[in-house]
PDB file of C-alpha atoms in Angstrom:
ATOM      1  CA  GLY A   1       8.216 -11.966  -3.047  1.00 68.00           C
ATOM      2  CA  ALA A   2       9.563  -8.422  -3.442  1.00 79.00           C
ATOM      3  CA  VAL A   3      10.811  -8.764  -7.009  1.00 88.00           C
ATOM      4  CA  VAL A   4      12.145  -5.727  -8.846  1.00 93.00           C
ATOM      5  CA  SER A   5      12.554  -5.854 -12.601  1.00 94.00           C
ATOM      6  CA  GLN A   6      14.910  -3.464 -14.388  1.00 96.00           C
ATOM      7  CA  HIS A   7      15.088  -3.056 -18.136  1.00 96.00           C
ATOM      8  CA  PRO A   8      17.141  -2.970 -20.270  1.00 96.00           C
ATOM      9  CA  SER A   9      20.024  -4.935 -18.774  1.00 95.00           C
ATOM     10  CA  ARG A  10      22.554  -3.523 -21.196  1.00 96.00           C
ATOM     11  CA  VAL A  11      22.659  -0.512 -23.506  1.00 96.00           C
ATOM     12  CA  ILE A  12      25.353   0.486 -25.957  1.00 96.00           C
ATOM     13  CA  CYS A  13      24.731   3.723 -27.830  1.00 94.00           C
ATOM     14  CA  LYS A  14      26.352   6.730 -29.412  1.00 95.00           C
ATOM     15  CA  SER A  15      27.238   9.908 -27.596  1.00 96.00           C
ATOM     16  CA  GLY A  16      24.346  12.387 -27.538  1.00 95.00           C
ATOM     17  CA  THR A  17      21.653   9.730 -27.328  1.00 95.00           C
ATOM     18  CA  SER A  18      19.070   9.780 -24.539  1.00 96.00           C
ATOM     19  CA  VAL A  19      18.544   6.484 -22.753  1.00 97.00           C
ATOM     20  CA  LYS A  20      15.545   5.449 -20.668  1.00 97.00           C
ATOM     21  CA  ILE A  21      15.805   2.787 -17.975  1.00 97.00           C
ATOM     22  CA  GLU A  22      12.689   1.267 -16.415  1.00 97.00           C
ATOM     23  CA  CYS A  23      12.322  -0.104 -12.916  1.00 96.00           C
ATOM     24  CA  ARG A  24       9.227  -2.074 -11.969  1.00 95.00           C
ATOM     25  CA  SER A  25       8.134  -3.678  -8.722  1.00 92.00           C
ATOM     26  CA  LEU A  26       6.400  -6.856  -9.853  1.00 92.00           C
ATOM     27  CA  ASP A  27       4.624  -8.156  -6.780  1.00 88.00           C
ATOM     28  CA  PHE A  28       4.406  -5.207  -4.417  1.00 87.00           C
ATOM     29  CA  GLN A  29       3.682  -1.500  -4.360  1.00 87.00           C
ATOM     30  CA  ALA A  30       6.866   0.492  -4.047  1.00 86.00           C
ATOM     31  CA  THR A  31       6.259   3.670  -2.121  1.00 82.00           C
ATOM     32  CA  THR A  32       9.866   4.684  -2.546  1.00 87.00           C
ATOM     33  CA  MET A  33      12.328   3.892  -5.312  1.00 92.00           C
ATOM     34  CA  PHE A  34      16.027   4.652  -5.434  1.00 93.00           C
ATOM     35  CA  TRP A  35      18.448   5.080  -8.295  1.00 96.00           C
ATOM     36  CA  TYR A  36      22.125   4.254  -7.874  1.00 95.00           C
ATOM     37  CA  ARG A  37      25.210   4.416 -10.027  1.00 95.00           C
ATOM     38  CA  GLN A  38      28.210   2.195  -9.515  1.00 92.00           C
ATOM     39  CA  PHE A  39      31.585   2.491 -11.201  1.00 89.00           C
ATOM     40  CA  PRO A  40      33.860  -0.566 -11.408  1.00 84.00           C
ATOM     41  CA  LYS A  41      35.249  -1.658  -8.044  1.00 78.00           C
ATOM     42  CA  GLN A  42      33.538   1.233  -6.291  1.00 83.00           C
ATOM     43  CA  SER A  43      30.659   1.435  -3.856  1.00 83.00           C
ATOM     44  CA  LEU A  44      27.061   2.195  -4.713  1.00 88.00           C
ATOM     45  CA  MET A  45      26.417   5.891  -5.135  1.00 90.00           C
ATOM     46  CA  LEU A  46      22.878   7.078  -4.527  1.00 91.00           C
ATOM     47  CA  MET A  47      21.712   9.420  -7.269  1.00 95.00           C
ATOM     48  CA  ALA A  48      18.146  10.142  -6.250  1.00 94.00           C
ATOM     49  CA  THR A  49      15.171   9.015  -4.211  1.00 91.00           C
ATOM     50  CA  SER A  50      11.697   9.108  -5.680  1.00 89.00           C
ATOM     51  CA  ASN A  51       8.255   8.757  -4.186  1.00 85.00           C
ATOM     52  CA  GLU A  52       5.217   8.011  -6.300  1.00 81.00           C
ATOM     53  CA  GLY A  53       3.537  11.137  -7.617  1.00 79.00           C
ATOM     54  CA  SER A  54       6.141  13.611  -6.401  1.00 81.00           C
ATOM     55  CA  LYS A  55       9.413  15.024  -7.667  1.00 86.00           C
ATOM     56  CA  ALA A  56      12.554  13.061  -7.053  1.00 91.00           C
ATOM     57  CA  THR A  57      15.063  14.184  -4.454  1.00 91.00           C
ATOM     58  CA  TYR A  58      18.511  14.319  -5.988  1.00 95.00           C
ATOM     59  CA  GLU A  59      21.777  13.859  -4.146  1.00 92.00           C
ATOM     60  CA  GLN A  60      24.299  16.646  -4.154  1.00 92.00           C
ATOM     61  CA  GLY A  61      26.261  16.786  -7.382  1.00 93.00           C
ATOM     62  CA  VAL A  62      23.684  14.899  -9.453  1.00 95.00           C
ATOM     63  CA  GLU A  63      22.261  17.004 -12.266  1.00 94.00           C
ATOM     64  CA  LYS A  64      18.488  16.736 -12.271  1.00 93.00           C
ATOM     65  CA  ASP A  65      18.258  17.989 -15.857  1.00 94.00           C
ATOM     66  CA  LYS A  66      20.707  15.325 -16.937  1.00 95.00           C
ATOM     67  CA  PHE A  67      19.123  12.439 -15.067  1.00 96.00           C
ATOM     68  CA  LEU A  68      15.354  12.711 -15.358  1.00 95.00           C
ATOM     69  CA  ILE A  69      13.374  10.554 -12.950  1.00 94.00           C
ATOM     70  CA  ASN A  70       9.678   9.860 -13.239  1.00 91.00           C
ATOM     71  CA  HIS A  71       7.816   7.827 -10.617  1.00 88.00           C
ATOM     72  CA  ALA A  72       4.372   7.870 -12.173  1.00 82.00           C
ATOM     73  CA  SER A  73       2.883   4.879 -10.365  1.00 88.00           C
ATOM     74  CA  LEU A  74       3.469   2.682  -7.329  1.00 87.00           C
ATOM     75  CA  THR A  75       5.063   0.035  -9.538  1.00 91.00           C
ATOM     76  CA  LEU A  76       7.097   1.986 -12.065  1.00 93.00           C
ATOM     77  CA  SER A  77       9.942   4.466 -11.983  1.00 93.00           C
ATOM     78  CA  THR A  78      12.043   5.535 -14.967  1.00 95.00           C
ATOM     79  CA  LEU A  79      15.470   7.118 -15.233  1.00 97.00           C
ATOM     80  CA  THR A  80      16.314   8.937 -18.454  1.00 97.00           C
ATOM     81  CA  VAL A  81      19.937   9.825 -19.093  1.00 97.00           C
ATOM     82  CA  THR A  82      19.647  12.765 -21.452  1.00 96.00           C
ATOM     83  CA  SER A  83      22.274  13.458 -24.116  1.00 95.00           C
ATOM     84  CA  ALA A  84      24.522  10.781 -22.712  1.00 95.00           C
ATOM     85  CA  HIS A  85      28.300  11.098 -23.015  1.00 95.00           C
ATOM     86  CA  PRO A  86      31.095   8.560 -22.442  1.00 95.00           C
ATOM     87  CA  GLU A  87      31.563   9.733 -18.846  1.00 94.00           C
ATOM     88  CA  ASP A  88      27.979   8.619 -18.151  1.00 95.00           C
ATOM     89  CA  SER A  89      28.964   5.023 -18.870  1.00 96.00           C
ATOM     90  CA  SER A  90      28.315   3.104 -15.680  1.00 95.00           C
ATOM     91  CA  PHE A  91      26.225   0.439 -13.965  1.00 95.00           C
ATOM     92  CA  TYR A  92      22.847   1.915 -12.995  1.00 96.00           C
ATOM     93  CA  ILE A  93      20.774   0.080 -10.403  1.00 95.00           C
ATOM     94  CA  CYS A  94      17.304   0.774  -9.078  1.00 95.00           C
ATOM     95  CA  SER A  95      15.822  -0.431  -5.832  1.00 93.00           C
ATOM     96  CA  ALA A  96      12.471  -0.228  -4.117  1.00 91.00           C
ATOM     97  CA  THR A  97      11.116  -0.487  -0.618  1.00 86.00           C
ATOM     98  CA  THR A  98       7.805  -1.823   0.543  1.00 76.00           C
ATOM     99  CA  GLY A  99       5.684  -0.287   3.227  1.00 62.00           C
ATOM    100  CA  ASP A 100       5.656   3.195   4.597  1.00 57.00           C
ATOM    101  CA  HIS A 101       8.903   3.097   6.517  1.00 58.00           C
ATOM    102  CA  LEU A 102      12.321   3.706   5.070  1.00 61.00           C
ATOM    103  CA  ASN A 103      13.845   1.149   7.438  1.00 68.00           C
ATOM    104  CA  GLN A 104      12.534  -1.552   5.170  1.00 77.00           C
ATOM    105  CA  PRO A 105      15.170  -3.427   3.149  1.00 83.00           C
ATOM    106  CA  GLN A 106      15.742  -2.257  -0.384  1.00 86.00           C
ATOM    107  CA  HIS A 107      15.100  -4.789  -3.106  1.00 89.00           C
ATOM    108  CA  PHE A 108      17.268  -4.278  -6.144  1.00 92.00           C
ATOM    109  CA  GLY A 109      16.715  -4.674  -9.841  1.00 93.00           C
ATOM    110  CA  ASP A 110      19.376  -6.507 -11.830  1.00 92.00           C
ATOM    111  CA  GLY A 111      20.977  -3.282 -13.004  1.00 94.00           C
ATOM    112  CA  THR A 112      21.597  -1.681 -16.388  1.00 96.00           C
ATOM    113  CA  ARG A 113      25.076  -1.546 -17.832  1.00 96.00           C
ATOM    114  CA  LEU A 114      25.274   1.625 -19.923  1.00 96.00           C
ATOM    115  CA  SER A 115      28.097   2.073 -22.416  1.00 96.00           C
ATOM    116  CA  ILE A 116      28.312   5.312 -24.363  1.00 95.00           C
ATOM    117  CA  LEU A 117      30.617   5.246 -27.377  1.00 93.00           C
TER     118      LEU A 117
ATOM    119  CA  GLY B   1      30.542  13.436   8.886  1.00 73.00           C
ATOM    120  CA  GLN B   2      29.048  10.033   8.496  1.00 83.00           C
ATOM    121  CA  ASN B   3      31.062   7.028   7.568  1.00 91.00           C
ATOM    122  CA  ILE B   4      31.070   3.283   7.543  1.00 95.00           C
ATOM    123  CA  ASP B   5      34.269   1.274   7.704  1.00 96.00           C
ATOM    124  CA  GLN B   6      34.736  -2.256   6.467  1.00 97.00           C
ATOM    125  CA  PRO B   7      37.858  -4.107   5.366  1.00 97.00           C
ATOM    126  CA  THR B   8      38.495  -3.771   1.654  1.00 95.00           C
ATOM    127  CA  GLU B   9      39.251  -7.411   1.030  1.00 97.00           C
ATOM    128  CA  MET B  10      39.349 -10.710   2.903  1.00 98.00           C
ATOM    129  CA  THR B  11      40.405 -14.212   1.924  1.00 98.00           C
ATOM    130  CA  ALA B  12      39.086 -17.440   3.410  1.00 97.00           C
ATOM    131  CA  THR B  13      39.109 -21.144   2.683  1.00 97.00           C
ATOM    132  CA  GLU B  14      36.193 -23.218   1.456  1.00 97.00           C
ATOM    133  CA  GLY B  15      34.422 -24.884   4.385  1.00 97.00           C
ATOM    134  CA  ALA B  16      35.809 -22.426   6.926  1.00 98.00           C
ATOM    135  CA  ILE B  17      34.188 -19.548   8.845  1.00 98.00           C
ATOM    136  CA  VAL B  18      34.775 -15.857   8.169  1.00 98.00           C
ATOM    137  CA  GLN B  19      33.702 -12.739  10.043  1.00 98.00           C
ATOM    138  CA  ILE B  20      33.340  -9.428   8.206  1.00 98.00           C
ATOM    139  CA  ASN B  21      33.336  -6.424  10.496  1.00 98.00           C
ATOM    140  CA  CYS B  22      31.619  -3.082  10.031  1.00 98.00           C
ATOM    141  CA  THR B  23      31.944  -0.006  12.218  1.00 98.00           C
ATOM    142  CA  TYR B  24      29.856   3.072  11.730  1.00 97.00           C
ATOM    143  CA  GLN B  25      29.593   6.694  12.813  1.00 96.00           C
ATOM    144  CA  THR B  26      26.286   8.173  11.710  1.00 94.00           C
ATOM    145  CA  SER B  27      23.864  10.866  12.799  1.00 92.00           C
ATOM    146  CA  GLY B  28      21.469   8.604  14.620  1.00 92.00           C
ATOM    147  CA  PHE B  29      20.656   4.990  13.949  1.00 93.00           C
ATOM    148  CA  ASN B  30      17.563   3.251  12.630  1.00 90.00           C
ATOM    149  CA  GLY B  31      18.962  -0.070  11.551  1.00 93.00           C
ATOM    150  CA  LEU B  32      21.794  -1.800   9.745  1.00 95.00           C
ATOM    151  CA  PHE B  33      21.677  -3.919   6.619  1.00 94.00           C
ATOM    152  CA  TRP B  34      24.021  -6.426   5.086  1.00 96.00           C
ATOM    153  CA  TYR B  35      23.879  -7.053   1.347  1.00 95.00           C
ATOM    154  CA  GLN B  36      25.738  -9.456  -0.917  1.00 96.00           C
ATOM    155  CA  GLN B  37      26.856  -8.311  -4.351  1.00 94.00           C
ATOM    156  CA  HIS B  38      28.408 -10.648  -6.897  1.00 94.00           C
ATOM    157  CA  ALA B  39      30.623  -9.050  -9.517  1.00 90.00           C
ATOM    158  CA  GLY B  40      28.594  -7.380 -12.237  1.00 87.00           C
ATOM    159  CA  GLU B  41      25.318  -7.966 -10.446  1.00 90.00           C
ATOM    160  CA  ALA B  42      23.007  -5.924  -8.231  1.00 90.00           C
ATOM    161  CA  PRO B  43      23.068  -6.331  -4.423  1.00 92.00           C
ATOM    162  CA  THR B  44      20.799  -8.827  -2.717  1.00 92.00           C
ATOM    163  CA  PHE B  45      19.476  -8.388   0.810  1.00 90.00           C
ATOM    164  CA  LEU B  46      20.989 -10.618   3.503  1.00 94.00           C
ATOM    165  CA  SER B  47      20.011  -9.282   6.905  1.00 94.00           C
ATOM    166  CA  TYR B  48      18.647  -6.412   8.957  1.00 92.00           C
ATOM    167  CA  ASN B  49      19.561  -5.609  12.575  1.00 94.00           C
ATOM    168  CA  VAL B  50      18.024  -2.870  14.654  1.00 93.00           C
ATOM    169  CA  LEU B  51      18.382  -4.336  18.159  1.00 94.00           C
ATOM    170  CA  ASP B  52      21.572  -5.527  19.823  1.00 97.00           C
ATOM    171  CA  GLY B  53      22.400  -9.166  19.438  1.00 97.00           C
ATOM    172  CA  LEU B  54      22.811 -11.918  16.932  1.00 97.00           C
ATOM    173  CA  GLU B  55      20.414 -12.730  14.111  1.00 94.00           C
ATOM    174  CA  GLU B  56      20.943 -16.145  12.568  1.00 94.00           C
ATOM    175  CA  LYS B  57      19.756 -17.107   9.110  1.00 90.00           C
ATOM    176  CA  GLY B  58      21.106 -20.414   7.908  1.00 94.00           C
ATOM    177  CA  ARG B  59      24.843 -20.226   7.225  1.00 96.00           C
ATOM    178  CA  PHE B  60      24.818 -16.449   7.678  1.00 97.00           C
ATOM    179  CA  SER B  61      24.523 -14.572  10.976  1.00 97.00           C
ATOM    180  CA  SER B  62      24.660 -10.858  11.688  1.00 98.00           C
ATOM    181  CA  PHE B  63      25.522  -9.206  14.989  1.00 98.00           C
ATOM    182  CA  LEU B  64      24.923  -5.664  16.188  1.00 98.00           C
ATOM    183  CA  SER B  65      26.190  -3.594  19.098  1.00 98.00           C
ATOM    184  CA  ARG B  66      24.667  -0.137  18.962  1.00 96.00           C
ATOM    185  CA  SER B  67      26.704   1.193  21.881  1.00 96.00           C
ATOM    186  CA  LYS B  68      29.910   0.293  20.044  1.00 97.00           C
ATOM    187  CA  GLY B  69      28.705   1.281  16.577  1.00 97.00           C
ATOM    188  CA  TYR B  70      29.713  -2.168  15.419  1.00 97.00           C
ATOM    189  CA  SER B  71      28.318  -5.042  13.421  1.00 98.00           C
ATOM    190  CA  TYR B  72      29.673  -8.193  11.898  1.00 98.00           C
ATOM    191  CA  LEU B  73      28.496 -10.684   9.312  1.00 98.00           C
ATOM    192  CA  LEU B  74      29.475 -14.272  10.047  1.00 98.00           C
ATOM    193  CA  LEU B  75      29.559 -16.781   7.219  1.00 98.00           C
ATOM    194  CA  LYS B  76      29.888 -20.470   8.097  1.00 97.00           C
ATOM    195  CA  GLU B  77      30.702 -23.498   5.974  1.00 97.00           C
ATOM    196  CA  LEU B  78      31.987 -21.271   3.215  1.00 98.00           C
ATOM    197  CA  GLN B  79      31.232 -22.239  -0.350  1.00 97.00           C
ATOM    198  CA  MET B  80      32.893 -21.014  -3.528  1.00 97.00           C
ATOM    199  CA  LYS B  81      29.668 -19.226  -4.466  1.00 96.00           C
ATOM    200  CA  ASP B  82      30.087 -17.032  -1.380  1.00 97.00           C
ATOM    201  CA  SER B  83      32.855 -15.177  -3.206  1.00 97.00           C
ATOM    202  CA  ALA B  84      31.338 -11.713  -3.527  1.00 97.00           C
ATOM    203  CA  SER B  85      31.388  -8.247  -2.042  1.00 96.00           C
ATOM    204  CA  TYR B  86      29.525  -7.747   1.222  1.00 97.00           C
ATOM    205  CA  LEU B  87      28.059  -4.321   1.811  1.00 96.00           C
ATOM    206  CA  CYS B  88      27.207  -2.856   5.190  1.00 96.00           C
ATOM    207  CA  ALA B  89      24.632  -0.036   5.188  1.00 94.00           C
ATOM    208  CA  VAL B  90      23.174   2.020   8.040  1.00 93.00           C
ATOM    209  CA  ILE B  91      19.955   4.020   8.220  1.00 90.00           C
ATOM    210  CA  ASN B  92      20.525   7.266  10.079  1.00 88.00           C
ATOM    211  CA  SER B  93      18.020   9.386  11.993  1.00 86.00           C
ATOM    212  CA  ASN B  94      16.883  11.078   8.752  1.00 80.00           C
ATOM    213  CA  TYR B  95      16.173   7.662   7.268  1.00 78.00           C
ATOM    214  CA  GLN B  96      19.016   8.087   4.818  1.00 82.00           C
ATOM    215  CA  LEU B  97      20.814   4.889   3.932  1.00 85.00           C
ATOM    216  CA  ILE B  98      24.579   5.269   4.286  1.00 89.00           C
ATOM    217  CA  TRP B  99      26.562   2.651   2.365  1.00 91.00           C
ATOM    218  CA  GLY B 100      29.929   1.200   3.190  1.00 93.00           C
ATOM    219  CA  ALA B 101      32.401   0.605   0.351  1.00 91.00           C
ATOM    220  CA  GLY B 102      32.010  -3.148   0.684  1.00 94.00           C
ATOM    221  CA  THR B 103      34.322  -6.026   1.565  1.00 97.00           C
ATOM    222  CA  LYS B 104      35.449  -8.258  -1.256  1.00 96.00           C
ATOM    223  CA  LEU B 105      35.529 -11.832   0.001  1.00 98.00           C
ATOM    224  CA  ILE B 106      37.707 -14.291  -1.876  1.00 98.00           C
ATOM    225  CA  ILE B 107      37.143 -17.987  -1.207  1.00 97.00           C
ATOM    226  CA  LYS B 108      39.970 -20.381  -1.997  1.00 96.00           C
ATOM    227  CA  PRO B 109      39.586 -24.149  -2.392  1.00 94.00           C
TER     228      PRO B 109
END
């Protein structure tokens, strides 16, 4: 149980393109979803936390107009990287928690490797 | 500030036992997680400790001492596939998850 599907797994596109990444909880309702970014050999960096039906809470230093997050249902959250540039190239990972308490383990999607040329 | 400390890298031999330590200083405590992350992949959940003591799950065990702000992950009968990074993460009193930088474990034959 607790499977999270993330799509696409890899994106290569030109600078200036907007890229949408989907995160779906397949067998549970995800009250809270998280979006992370990870650069090579570095730790996970939380970008934002989203709850279904409300605006995402962004971490300090993360541009909300650059990284648009939509959590429209209990099983789907999307991250759109708008007008992506080479410095946005990274490994983006979503996760979701079950239940009402944030001390539940996070279940991760497989990640999206974004390469901006 | 809040921080989590883990060794950057450890090396162990196949079939042996290894202990990965994690110390934390956070604003409050609501639990500690251990995750495994293979290179190029997303993390997978290993264990959750909220009370003091040892939690055993097959070859992997996790220990917590809240008074010492300390946890360890114990891996027994090491296999080559255990080569990965092991991430320690703590939930603070605001239910924020604070991540450690991870310990890269290298298993040698």
